[in-house]
């Protein structure tokens, strides 16, 4: 990892005049403190917490549901990194830039592809188990936009579940990381100089209305994930409601590229009235040879792009939408019948079970698919070290935007993005911690954030 440069002087940014500075909420009824508060418990938040260990004092991870509730848990395909024979970060860089449609920040991409392999190795050292080939090497596959086999995966198509499992186990084993589930960030609190001095939280643990509280802190790491639930149909889970982006905006942080919302082309079509999280059919299914066809059985992608069915997601989504408009069909079809039962069961057990639970047997049937909202390439503007335009506020993972994804994220670059940039912000935060600001409330009411027993919702003082 390269040397850490000094922090740039962040612009004192005020939110647009028409935006409220904070949400309507009760006044804090209790006050606590931590040196660093990490908001969110997906790949980005837990990697940041693990990397900050031993570098800062009290670390609190707050998450609005249970630890595993974010998008990370749902990731199917895998993590992209130049780990295979003949592959190089430079080739990964070219594929990322092409998918990003000319809008990537080149330096951010270089950081991602060069530091990616080490970040994946570190994840393995924390206990993540990825699929291996007969020789015991990592089994690598290919997805849309990649010219090499470079995607590590776990249990066939359950990579995110394995990553989330390993990270939760590592965090649970770290007594100095204090976890607060069912605790939702309401607003960031700024000092007179515009720097973050704390945040307000609403704890609803275990059905107890513990109410709104204030946590004073020296730095906040936003790792609160994406915005899929803003759309009527999305692959994202219910917690992906853009809270972090909205809180950052209210605090005056700069956001960028919000228009670059990625639509995944192969989301299972459940009918026009289906709302919320929809089942994803991973790109890796096309990586293994499945093809897209219309209602007449005609292939859609040959002639559209040199990579045909494995073209970048925006190209495939647009091609599907064009064909749907031409033919008047509400969806297109994915043909993976050539895999046969055994291959389906071994390589894509989760997707096979998901299809069957919706009455589609991909061993014998075509899978109905249509594009749906999948990923926010934009977000809270950061530099290459996770710093935002608000002093003391850092962002990483899907909530953040370093420019690495440009207009369209390359498949399986997202888990990697969270890993790499969380490692980076953990390098700078210890050097940039500001003193704990004077409390706005009675200091005698304060308590340090204490350890939480595994699987137990911590007790927080009752709201007044
Ligand atoms: C179905 C699916 C498949 C995918 N497949 C892949 C893949 O194969 N490879 C890949 O690289 N990427 C994949 N992605 C994308 C990738 O999973 C996500 O971009 C990535 O996991 C985001 O990680 P994160 O840590 O930033 O956010 P998340 O994992 O979404 O975590 C966000 C966390 O913030 C918490 N939170 C949100 N709001 C608040 C609040 N107000 N207060 C407190 N906590 C809050 C949430 O509860 C959650 O814990 C997939 C995504 C989906 C949905």
Short mmCIF file of C-alpha atoms and ligand atoms in Angstrom, two decimals:
data_model
loop_
_atom_site.label_atom_id
_atom_site.label_comp_id
_atom_site.label_asym_id
_atom_site.label_seq_id
_atom_site.Cartn_x
_atom_site.Cartn_y
_atom_site.Cartn_z
CA UNK A 1 0.00 0.00 0.00
CA UNK A 2 1.40 3.40 -0.89
CA UNK A 3 2.36 6.13 1.58
CA UNK A 4 -0.50 7.99 3.17
CA UNK A 5 -0.61 11.61 2.01
CA UNK A 6 -1.75 14.38 4.35
CA UNK A 7 -5.43 15.22 4.36
CA UNK A 8 -6.47 17.77 1.81
CA UNK A 9 -8.19 20.76 3.36
CA UNK A 10 -11.83 19.86 2.88
CA UNK A 11 -14.10 22.52 1.53
CA UNK A 12 -16.57 23.78 4.11
CA UNK A 13 -19.66 22.73 2.23
CA UNK A 14 -23.16 23.63 3.20
CA UNK A 15 -26.09 21.55 2.04
CA UNK A 16 -28.41 23.03 -0.57
CA UNK A 17 -30.58 25.67 1.05
CA UNK A 18 -33.82 23.78 0.47
CA UNK A 19 -32.69 20.62 2.22
CA UNK A 20 -33.41 20.17 5.92
CA UNK A 21 -30.27 20.08 8.05
CA UNK A 22 -31.63 17.18 10.09
CA UNK A 23 -34.58 14.84 10.36
CA UNK A 24 -37.45 15.44 12.71
CA UNK A 25 -36.63 13.32 15.74
CA UNK A 26 -36.93 13.49 19.49
CA UNK A 27 -34.09 15.14 21.38
CA UNK A 28 -31.43 12.64 22.47
CA UNK A 29 -32.32 11.01 25.75
CA UNK A 30 -28.90 9.53 26.41
CA UNK A 31 -25.29 10.22 25.45
CA UNK A 32 -22.36 7.86 24.86
CA UNK A 33 -19.01 8.09 23.12
CA UNK A 34 -16.61 6.15 20.92
CA UNK A 35 -13.42 7.09 19.12
CA UNK A 36 -14.74 5.86 15.79
CA UNK A 37 -18.30 4.90 14.89
CA UNK A 38 -18.70 2.64 11.84
CA UNK A 39 -22.20 2.81 10.35
CA UNK A 40 -23.13 -0.46 8.64
CA UNK A 41 -22.04 -4.07 8.93
CA UNK A 42 -21.55 -5.30 5.35
CA UNK A 43 -18.20 -6.00 3.75
CA UNK A 44 -17.20 -2.32 3.90
CA UNK A 45 -18.14 -1.61 7.52
CA UNK A 46 -16.77 -4.80 9.05
CA UNK A 47 -13.52 -4.59 7.06
CA UNK A 48 -13.08 -1.01 8.27
CA UNK A 49 -13.72 -2.05 11.88
CA UNK A 50 -11.29 -4.98 11.69
CA UNK A 51 -8.64 -2.82 10.08
CA UNK A 52 -9.07 -0.04 12.67
CA UNK A 53 -8.52 -2.47 15.52
CA UNK A 54 -5.38 -1.79 17.49
CA UNK A 55 -5.03 1.55 15.72
CA UNK A 56 -7.73 3.52 17.52
CA UNK A 57 -9.37 3.10 20.91
CA UNK A 58 -13.07 2.48 21.16
CA UNK A 59 -14.72 1.29 17.93
CA UNK A 60 -18.50 1.00 17.70
CA UNK A 61 -20.28 -0.67 14.78
CA UNK A 62 -23.91 0.37 14.54
CA UNK A 63 -26.27 -1.34 12.16
CA UNK A 64 -29.96 -0.83 11.70
CA UNK A 65 -30.98 -4.48 11.57
CA UNK A 66 -28.95 -7.59 12.38
CA UNK A 67 -25.29 -7.70 11.30
CA UNK A 68 -25.94 -9.77 8.16
CA UNK A 69 -28.89 -7.78 6.79
CA UNK A 70 -27.14 -5.79 4.03
CA UNK A 71 -26.42 -6.49 0.35
CA UNK A 72 -23.15 -8.25 1.12
CA UNK A 73 -25.00 -11.33 2.34
CA UNK A 74 -26.80 -11.59 -1.02
CA UNK A 75 -23.80 -11.38 -3.34
CA UNK A 76 -23.70 -14.43 -5.56
CA UNK A 77 -21.04 -14.21 -8.25
CA UNK A 78 -17.91 -13.36 -6.34
CA UNK A 79 -14.97 -11.02 -5.97
CA UNK A 80 -12.83 -9.92 -8.91
CA UNK A 81 -9.04 -9.77 -8.48
CA UNK A 82 -6.07 -10.53 -10.71
CA UNK A 83 -5.06 -13.73 -8.94
CA UNK A 84 -4.98 -16.23 -11.80
CA UNK A 85 -2.06 -17.29 -14.02
CA UNK A 86 -1.51 -14.81 -16.85
CA UNK A 87 -3.81 -12.22 -15.33
CA UNK A 88 -2.50 -8.83 -14.22
CA UNK A 89 -3.91 -5.75 -12.45
CA UNK A 90 -3.42 -3.90 -15.75
CA UNK A 91 -5.85 -6.23 -17.54
CA UNK A 92 -8.34 -5.87 -14.70
CA UNK A 93 -7.88 -2.10 -14.97
CA UNK A 94 -8.70 -2.08 -18.69
CA UNK A 95 -11.88 -4.12 -18.17
CA UNK A 96 -12.96 -1.83 -15.30
CA UNK A 97 -12.38 1.30 -17.38
CA UNK A 98 -14.29 -0.08 -20.36
CA UNK A 99 -17.27 -1.09 -18.21
CA UNK A 100 -17.20 2.36 -16.55
CA UNK A 101 -17.97 3.90 -19.96
CA UNK A 102 -15.26 6.55 -19.85
CA UNK A 103 -16.39 7.98 -16.49
CA UNK A 104 -14.03 6.16 -14.09
CA UNK A 105 -11.43 7.92 -12.01
CA UNK A 106 -8.27 6.24 -13.35
CA UNK A 107 -6.30 6.59 -10.12
CA UNK A 108 -9.10 5.02 -8.12
CA UNK A 109 -9.20 2.11 -10.57
CA UNK A 110 -5.45 1.63 -10.28
CA UNK A 111 -5.75 1.50 -6.50
CA UNK A 112 -8.58 -1.04 -6.73
CA UNK A 113 -6.87 -3.45 -9.12
CA UNK A 114 -3.40 -3.20 -7.58
CA UNK A 115 -4.47 -3.55 -3.95
CA UNK A 116 -7.29 -6.00 -4.73
CA UNK A 117 -5.28 -9.24 -4.63
CA UNK A 118 -3.86 -8.46 -1.17
CA UNK A 119 -7.29 -7.46 0.10
CA UNK A 120 -8.70 -10.83 -0.99
CA UNK A 121 -5.76 -12.65 0.62
CA UNK A 122 -6.41 -10.79 3.85
CA UNK A 123 -10.06 -11.79 3.73
CA UNK A 124 -8.94 -15.40 3.39
CA UNK A 125 -6.62 -14.93 6.37
CA UNK A 126 -9.66 -13.75 8.36
CA UNK A 127 -11.36 -17.06 7.65
CA UNK A 128 -13.25 -16.73 4.35
CA UNK A 129 -13.29 -20.00 2.41
CA UNK A 130 -13.43 -19.73 -1.37
CA UNK A 131 -13.97 -22.57 -3.82
CA UNK A 132 -10.85 -24.37 -4.99
CA UNK A 133 -10.00 -26.50 -7.98
CA UNK A 134 -8.71 -30.07 -7.82
CA UNK A 135 -5.12 -28.81 -7.36
CA UNK A 136 -6.14 -26.73 -4.33
CA UNK A 137 -5.83 -23.39 -6.14
CA UNK A 138 -8.57 -20.78 -6.04
CA UNK A 139 -11.24 -21.64 -8.58
CA UNK A 140 -11.71 -18.59 -10.80
CA UNK A 141 -14.64 -17.84 -13.07
CA UNK A 142 -15.63 -15.11 -15.50
CA UNK A 143 -18.46 -12.60 -15.56
CA UNK A 144 -19.71 -9.84 -17.83
CA UNK A 145 -17.06 -7.37 -19.02
CA UNK A 146 -14.10 -9.49 -17.88
CA UNK A 147 -11.65 -10.85 -20.47
CA UNK A 148 -10.10 -13.25 -17.93
CA UNK A 149 -11.26 -15.80 -15.38
CA UNK A 150 -10.67 -13.73 -12.22
CA UNK A 151 -13.72 -14.10 -9.98
CA UNK A 152 -13.25 -15.97 -6.70
CA UNK A 153 -16.46 -17.47 -5.37
CA UNK A 154 -17.70 -19.50 -2.42
CA UNK A 155 -20.06 -22.46 -2.20
CA UNK A 156 -20.75 -22.04 -5.90
CA UNK A 157 -23.00 -19.00 -5.90
CA UNK A 158 -23.10 -17.96 -2.24
CA UNK A 159 -19.99 -15.77 -2.07
CA UNK A 160 -21.57 -12.91 -0.13
CA UNK A 161 -22.92 -15.22 2.56
CA UNK A 162 -19.44 -16.64 3.10
CA UNK A 163 -17.80 -13.20 3.17
CA UNK A 164 -20.41 -11.93 5.63
CA UNK A 165 -20.06 -15.06 7.79
CA UNK A 166 -16.28 -14.78 7.97
CA UNK A 167 -16.33 -11.07 8.76
CA UNK A 168 -18.98 -11.43 11.46
CA UNK A 169 -16.99 -14.24 13.08
CA UNK A 170 -13.83 -12.10 13.04
CA UNK A 171 -15.66 -9.10 14.52
CA UNK A 172 -17.39 -11.22 17.18
CA UNK A 173 -13.94 -12.49 18.18
CA UNK A 174 -12.62 -8.94 18.60
CA UNK A 175 -13.50 -7.75 22.11
CA UNK A 176 -12.57 -4.17 21.31
CA UNK A 177 -15.18 -3.84 18.54
CA UNK A 178 -18.54 -3.08 20.10
CA UNK A 179 -21.53 -4.05 17.98
CA UNK A 180 -24.97 -2.43 18.18
CA UNK A 181 -27.66 -4.12 16.14
CA UNK A 182 -31.12 -2.63 15.56
CA UNK A 183 -29.54 0.79 15.90
CA UNK A 184 -30.20 3.22 13.11
CA UNK A 185 -28.33 6.39 12.35
CA UNK A 186 -30.62 9.37 12.21
CA UNK A 187 -28.25 12.31 11.63
CA UNK A 188 -24.64 13.35 11.74
CA UNK A 189 -23.85 16.06 14.30
CA UNK A 190 -21.41 18.80 13.34
CA UNK A 191 -19.31 21.11 15.51
CA UNK A 192 -19.00 24.84 14.96
CA UNK A 193 -16.08 24.29 12.59
CA UNK A 194 -18.20 22.03 10.36
CA UNK A 195 -16.45 18.81 11.44
CA UNK A 196 -18.36 15.73 12.56
CA UNK A 197 -18.51 15.51 16.35
CA UNK A 198 -21.12 12.81 16.73
CA UNK A 199 -24.28 11.25 15.45
CA UNK A 200 -27.79 10.69 16.61
CA UNK A 201 -29.09 7.13 16.67
CA UNK A 202 -32.39 5.43 17.16
CA UNK A 203 -32.21 2.08 18.85
CA UNK A 204 -35.17 -0.24 18.47
CA UNK A 205 -33.49 -3.39 19.71
CA UNK A 206 -35.55 -6.45 20.39
CA UNK A 207 -38.80 -4.54 20.32
CA UNK A 208 -37.69 -2.22 23.13
CA UNK A 209 -38.12 1.41 22.21
CA UNK A 210 -34.80 2.61 23.51
CA UNK A 211 -35.24 5.86 21.72
CA UNK A 212 -32.98 8.49 20.30
CA UNK A 213 -29.50 9.02 21.68
CA UNK A 214 -26.34 10.96 20.89
CA UNK A 215 -22.94 9.31 20.42
CA UNK A 216 -20.02 11.69 20.54
CA UNK A 217 -17.15 10.53 18.38
CA UNK A 218 -13.89 11.59 16.77
CA UNK A 219 -14.68 10.10 13.36
CA UNK A 220 -17.58 8.46 11.56
CA UNK A 221 -17.16 5.82 8.84
CA UNK A 222 -20.26 5.62 6.68
CA UNK A 223 -20.61 2.11 5.27
CA UNK A 224 -24.37 2.04 5.01
CA UNK A 225 -24.73 0.53 1.54
CA UNK A 226 -26.85 1.44 -1.45
CA UNK A 227 -30.21 2.79 -2.51
CA UNK A 228 -31.97 -0.04 -4.37
CA UNK A 229 -35.19 0.23 -2.39
CA UNK A 230 -35.75 3.68 -3.86
CA UNK A 231 -36.84 1.77 -7.00
CA UNK A 232 -39.94 -0.40 -7.19
CA UNK A 233 -37.96 -3.48 -8.25
CA UNK A 234 -34.45 -4.14 -7.07
CA UNK A 235 -32.07 -6.91 -6.11
CA UNK A 236 -31.23 -5.06 -2.88
CA UNK A 237 -32.51 -6.07 0.54
CA UNK A 238 -34.91 -3.94 2.57
CA UNK A 239 -32.14 -2.08 4.46
CA UNK A 240 -30.78 -0.50 1.23
CA UNK A 241 -32.66 2.77 1.54
CA UNK A 242 -29.87 5.33 0.92
CA UNK A 243 -29.86 6.48 4.56
CA UNK A 244 -26.12 7.17 4.57
CA UNK A 245 -26.23 9.24 1.41
CA UNK A 246 -29.15 11.25 2.76
CA UNK A 247 -27.52 11.82 6.17
CA UNK A 248 -24.28 12.91 4.48
CA UNK A 249 -26.19 15.28 2.23
CA UNK A 250 -28.01 16.81 5.20
CA UNK A 251 -24.62 17.31 6.86
CA UNK A 252 -23.41 19.21 3.81
CA UNK A 253 -21.22 16.51 2.29
CA UNK A 254 -20.63 16.48 -1.42
CA UNK A 255 -22.22 13.61 -3.36
CA UNK A 256 -21.44 12.65 -6.94
CA UNK A 257 -22.59 10.49 -9.85
CA UNK A 258 -25.97 9.68 -8.30
CA UNK A 259 -27.43 9.29 -11.79
CA UNK A 260 -25.24 6.23 -12.38
CA UNK A 261 -27.59 3.58 -11.05
CA UNK A 262 -26.82 0.15 -12.43
CA UNK A 263 -29.66 -2.05 -13.63
CA UNK A 264 -28.78 -5.75 -13.58
CA UNK A 265 -30.04 -7.42 -16.76
CA UNK A 266 -30.95 -10.83 -15.36
CA UNK A 267 -33.27 -10.32 -12.45
CA UNK A 268 -36.02 -12.92 -12.28
CA UNK A 269 -39.26 -11.45 -13.58
CA UNK A 270 -42.07 -12.14 -11.12
CA UNK A 271 -44.79 -10.12 -12.83
CA UNK A 272 -45.68 -6.43 -13.19
CA UNK A 273 -46.95 -6.02 -9.63
CA UNK A 274 -43.97 -7.56 -7.87
CA UNK A 275 -42.29 -4.99 -5.60
CA UNK A 276 -39.15 -4.73 -3.47
CA UNK A 277 -36.31 -7.26 -3.51
CA UNK A 278 -36.42 -9.58 -6.54
CA UNK A 279 -34.31 -12.74 -7.05
CA UNK A 280 -31.05 -12.23 -8.94
CA UNK A 281 -29.75 -14.66 -11.54
CA UNK A 282 -26.02 -14.04 -11.31
CA UNK A 283 -24.00 -13.02 -14.32
CA UNK A 284 -21.85 -16.03 -13.56
CA UNK A 285 -24.68 -18.12 -15.06
CA UNK A 286 -23.97 -16.42 -18.39
CA UNK A 287 -20.28 -16.77 -17.59
CA UNK A 288 -20.81 -20.53 -17.66
CA UNK A 289 -22.58 -20.37 -21.04
CA UNK A 290 -26.25 -19.43 -20.56
CA UNK A 291 -27.70 -17.15 -23.25
CA UNK A 292 -30.46 -14.54 -23.46
CA UNK A 293 -33.34 -15.11 -25.88
CA UNK A 294 -36.62 -13.41 -26.68
CA UNK A 295 -40.08 -15.00 -26.68
CA UNK A 296 -39.44 -16.51 -30.14
CA UNK A 297 -36.25 -18.14 -28.90
CA UNK A 298 -33.99 -15.76 -30.87
CA UNK A 299 -30.72 -14.77 -29.22
CA UNK A 300 -30.43 -11.09 -28.31
CA UNK A 301 -26.77 -10.28 -27.72
CA UNK A 302 -24.75 -11.54 -30.75
CA UNK A 303 -24.06 -8.53 -32.96
CA UNK A 304 -24.70 -6.08 -30.14
CA UNK A 305 -21.27 -6.41 -28.49
CA UNK A 306 -18.11 -8.44 -29.07
CA UNK A 307 -18.61 -10.16 -25.69
CA UNK A 308 -22.24 -11.00 -26.62
CA UNK A 309 -24.06 -12.25 -23.50
CA UNK A 310 -21.08 -11.25 -21.37
CA UNK A 311 -21.06 -7.60 -22.41
CA UNK A 312 -21.04 -5.04 -19.56
CA UNK A 313 -24.34 -4.83 -17.67
CA UNK A 314 -25.52 -1.49 -19.06
CA UNK A 315 -25.15 -2.79 -22.62
CA UNK A 316 -27.04 -6.01 -21.89
CA UNK A 317 -29.79 -4.22 -19.94
CA UNK A 318 -30.29 -1.73 -22.76
CA UNK A 319 -30.39 -4.52 -25.36
CA UNK A 320 -33.04 -6.36 -23.35
CA UNK A 321 -35.13 -3.21 -22.93
CA UNK A 322 -34.90 -2.47 -26.66
CA UNK A 323 -36.06 -5.98 -27.57
CA UNK A 324 -38.88 -5.81 -24.99
CA UNK A 325 -40.08 -2.53 -26.53
CA UNK A 326 -39.87 -4.02 -30.04
CA UNK A 327 -41.77 -7.21 -29.25
CA UNK A 328 -44.08 -5.84 -26.54
CA UNK A 329 -43.06 -8.63 -24.15
CA UNK A 330 -42.80 -7.74 -20.44
CA UNK A 331 -39.63 -9.82 -20.02
CA UNK A 332 -36.94 -11.76 -21.88
CA UNK A 333 -35.61 -15.25 -21.13
CA UNK A 334 -32.36 -16.82 -19.93
CA UNK A 335 -31.62 -20.25 -21.38
CA UNK A 336 -29.35 -22.34 -19.15
CA UNK A 337 -30.93 -25.70 -19.87
CA UNK A 338 -27.69 -26.99 -21.40
CA UNK A 339 -26.11 -27.09 -17.91
CA UNK A 340 -28.07 -30.15 -16.87
CA UNK A 341 -29.21 -30.96 -13.33
CA UNK A 342 -25.83 -31.95 -11.89
CA UNK A 343 -24.01 -28.83 -13.00
CA UNK A 344 -26.85 -26.61 -11.80
CA UNK A 345 -26.82 -28.28 -8.39
CA UNK A 346 -23.06 -28.11 -7.98
CA UNK A 347 -22.27 -24.68 -9.44
CA UNK A 348 -25.41 -22.67 -8.66
CA UNK A 349 -27.24 -24.35 -5.79
CA UNK A 350 -28.66 -21.12 -4.36
CA UNK A 351 -30.00 -19.87 -7.69
CA UNK A 352 -31.42 -23.30 -8.52
CA UNK A 353 -33.31 -23.38 -5.23
CA UNK A 354 -34.47 -19.79 -5.67
CA UNK A 355 -35.80 -20.47 -9.21
CA UNK A 356 -37.59 -23.60 -8.10
CA UNK A 357 -39.15 -21.80 -5.15
CA UNK A 358 -40.73 -19.46 -7.71
CA UNK A 359 -42.03 -22.33 -9.85
CA UNK A 360 -39.32 -22.22 -12.53
CA UNK A 361 -37.03 -25.23 -13.04
CA UNK A 362 -33.99 -23.90 -14.93
CA UNK A 363 -32.90 -27.45 -15.75
CA UNK A 364 -35.88 -27.75 -18.11
CA UNK A 365 -37.40 -24.24 -18.34
CA UNK A 366 -36.30 -20.86 -19.62
CA UNK A 367 -35.92 -18.34 -16.78
CA UNK A 368 -38.01 -15.14 -17.18
CA UNK A 369 -35.75 -12.11 -16.66
CA UNK A 370 -35.91 -8.32 -16.87
CA UNK A 371 -33.53 -5.55 -15.74
CA UNK A 372 -33.98 -4.16 -12.20
CA UNK A 373 -32.10 -1.71 -10.00
CA UNK A 374 -28.95 -3.33 -8.64
CA UNK A 375 -26.16 -0.98 -7.65
CA UNK A 376 -25.37 2.67 -6.93
CA UNK A 377 -22.16 3.63 -8.70
CA UNK A 378 -22.47 7.14 -7.27
CA UNK A 379 -22.62 8.18 -3.63
CA UNK A 380 -20.79 10.25 -1.03
CA UNK A 381 -17.79 11.76 -2.77
CA UNK A 382 -14.49 10.50 -1.34
CA UNK A 383 -10.85 10.84 -2.18
CA UNK A 384 -8.68 7.74 -2.54
CA UNK A 385 -8.47 7.40 1.26
CA UNK A 386 -12.17 7.46 2.01
CA UNK A 387 -12.25 11.09 3.14
CA UNK A 388 -15.39 13.04 2.36
CA UNK A 389 -15.76 16.81 2.05
CA UNK A 390 -16.80 16.97 5.74
CA UNK A 391 -13.87 16.70 8.20
CA UNK A 392 -14.14 13.61 10.38
CA UNK A 393 -16.55 11.89 7.99
CA UNK A 394 -15.28 8.96 5.91
CA UNK A 395 -17.22 6.73 3.53
CA UNK A 396 -16.61 3.32 1.99
CA UNK A 397 -18.44 0.60 0.07
CA UNK A 398 -21.60 1.20 -1.91
CA UNK A 399 -22.53 4.41 -0.07
CA UNK A 400 -19.26 5.98 -1.24
CA UNK A 401 -18.11 7.21 -4.61
CA UNK A 402 -14.40 7.48 -5.29
CA UNK A 403 -15.12 7.39 -9.01
CA UNK A 404 -13.80 3.83 -9.25
CA UNK A 405 -16.96 2.50 -10.89
CA UNK A 406 -17.48 5.29 -13.38
CA UNK A 407 -20.91 5.12 -15.00
CA UNK A 408 -21.24 1.37 -14.65
CA UNK A 409 -19.57 -0.98 -12.18
CA UNK A 410 -17.75 -4.00 -13.58
CA UNK A 411 -19.20 -7.29 -12.29
CA UNK A 412 -17.77 -8.43 -8.94
CA UNK A 413 -15.84 -5.21 -8.38
CA UNK A 414 -18.14 -4.11 -5.56
CA UNK A 415 -17.12 -6.43 -2.74
CA UNK A 416 -13.55 -5.63 -3.78
CA UNK A 417 -14.27 -1.89 -3.64
CA UNK A 418 -15.47 -2.26 -0.03
CA UNK A 419 -12.43 -4.31 0.95
CA UNK A 420 -9.81 -2.10 -0.68
CA UNK A 421 -11.11 1.32 0.33
CA UNK A 422 -11.94 0.24 3.89
CA UNK A 423 -8.34 -0.88 4.26
CA UNK A 424 -7.26 2.51 2.99
CA UNK A 425 -9.36 4.66 5.30
CA UNK A 426 -8.07 2.67 8.25
CA UNK A 427 -4.59 3.93 7.32
CA UNK A 428 -5.50 7.61 7.55
CA UNK A 429 -8.11 7.78 10.31
CA UNK A 430 -5.70 7.12 13.21
CA UNK A 431 -3.53 10.00 12.02
CA UNK A 432 -6.43 12.38 11.56
CA UNK A 433 -8.52 11.79 14.68
CA UNK A 434 -9.70 15.02 16.22
CA UNK A 435 -10.20 15.49 19.96
CA UNK A 436 -13.60 14.47 21.26
CA UNK A 437 -15.69 17.63 21.10
CA UNK A 438 -17.19 19.09 24.25
CA UNK A 439 -20.57 17.55 24.92
CA UNK A 440 -23.64 19.54 24.18
CA UNK A 441 -25.43 17.65 26.96
CA UNK A 442 -24.73 16.80 30.59
CA UNK A 443 -21.45 14.86 30.57
CA UNK A 444 -22.36 13.11 33.78
CA UNK A 445 -24.96 11.15 31.82
CA UNK A 446 -22.31 9.69 29.54
CA UNK A 447 -21.08 6.14 29.44
CA UNK A 448 -18.48 4.65 27.13
CA UNK A 449 -19.91 2.28 24.59
CA UNK A 450 -19.41 -1.08 26.23
CA UNK A 451 -19.02 -4.61 24.98
CA UNK A 452 -22.06 -6.36 23.57
CA UNK A 453 -22.51 -10.05 24.20
CA UNK A 454 -22.78 -12.04 20.95
CA UNK A 455 -26.28 -12.08 19.49
CA UNK A 456 -27.50 -9.80 22.23
CA UNK A 457 -28.98 -6.41 21.63
CA UNK A 458 -27.06 -4.02 23.86
CA UNK A 459 -28.87 -2.14 26.56
CA UNK A 460 -29.07 1.53 25.87
CA UNK A 461 -30.53 4.05 28.28
CA UNK A 462 -34.22 4.73 27.99
CA UNK A 463 -35.29 7.82 26.13
CA UNK A 464 -36.50 10.66 28.30
C1 LIG B 1 -28.37 -9.81 -4.97
C2 LIG B 1 -27.03 -9.13 -5.04
C3 LIG B 1 -25.95 -9.79 -5.62
C4 LIG B 1 -24.71 -9.18 -5.69
N1 LIG B 1 -23.63 -9.87 -6.18
C5 LIG B 1 -22.40 -9.31 -6.13
C6 LIG B 1 -21.24 -10.05 -6.49
O1 LIG B 1 -21.32 -11.22 -6.85
N2 LIG B 1 -20.04 -9.44 -6.39
C7 LIG B 1 -19.90 -8.14 -5.99
O2 LIG B 1 -18.78 -7.63 -5.94
N3 LIG B 1 -20.98 -7.43 -5.62
C8 LIG B 1 -22.21 -7.98 -5.67
N4 LIG B 1 -23.29 -7.26 -5.28
C9 LIG B 1 -23.09 -5.90 -4.77
C10 LIG B 1 -22.50 -5.98 -3.38
O3 LIG B 1 -23.09 -7.06 -2.67
C11 LIG B 1 -22.74 -4.69 -2.61
O4 LIG B 1 -22.44 -3.58 -3.39
C12 LIG B 1 -21.84 -4.69 -1.38
O5 LIG B 1 -22.08 -5.84 -0.61
C13 LIG B 1 -22.07 -3.44 -0.57
O6 LIG B 1 -21.41 -3.60 0.66
P1 LIG B 1 -21.54 -2.47 1.76
O7 LIG B 1 -20.80 -2.96 2.93
O8 LIG B 1 -21.19 -1.16 1.17
O9 LIG B 1 -23.12 -2.39 2.03
P2 LIG B 1 -24.13 -3.49 2.62
O10 LIG B 1 -23.59 -4.85 2.57
O11 LIG B 1 -25.44 -3.23 1.93
O12 LIG B 1 -24.24 -3.07 4.13
C14 LIG B 1 -24.85 -1.84 4.50
C15 LIG B 1 -25.06 -1.86 5.98
O13 LIG B 1 -25.51 -0.59 6.44
C16 LIG B 1 -26.60 -0.79 7.33
N5 LIG B 1 -27.39 0.45 7.34
C17 LIG B 1 -28.08 1.03 6.33
N6 LIG B 1 -28.65 2.17 6.75
C18 LIG B 1 -28.32 2.32 8.06
C19 LIG B 1 -28.63 3.28 9.07
N7 LIG B 1 -29.40 4.35 8.84
N8 LIG B 1 -28.13 3.11 10.31
C20 LIG B 1 -27.35 2.03 10.62
N9 LIG B 1 -27.04 1.08 9.70
C21 LIG B 1 -27.52 1.23 8.44
C22 LIG B 1 -27.30 -1.99 6.76
O14 LIG B 1 -28.18 -2.59 7.70
C23 LIG B 1 -26.10 -2.86 6.42
O15 LIG B 1 -25.59 -3.52 7.57
C24 LIG B 1 -24.55 -7.87 -5.20
C25 LIG B 1 -25.63 -7.20 -4.62
C26 LIG B 1 -26.86 -7.82 -4.53
C27 LIG B 1 -28.00 -7.09 -3.89
#
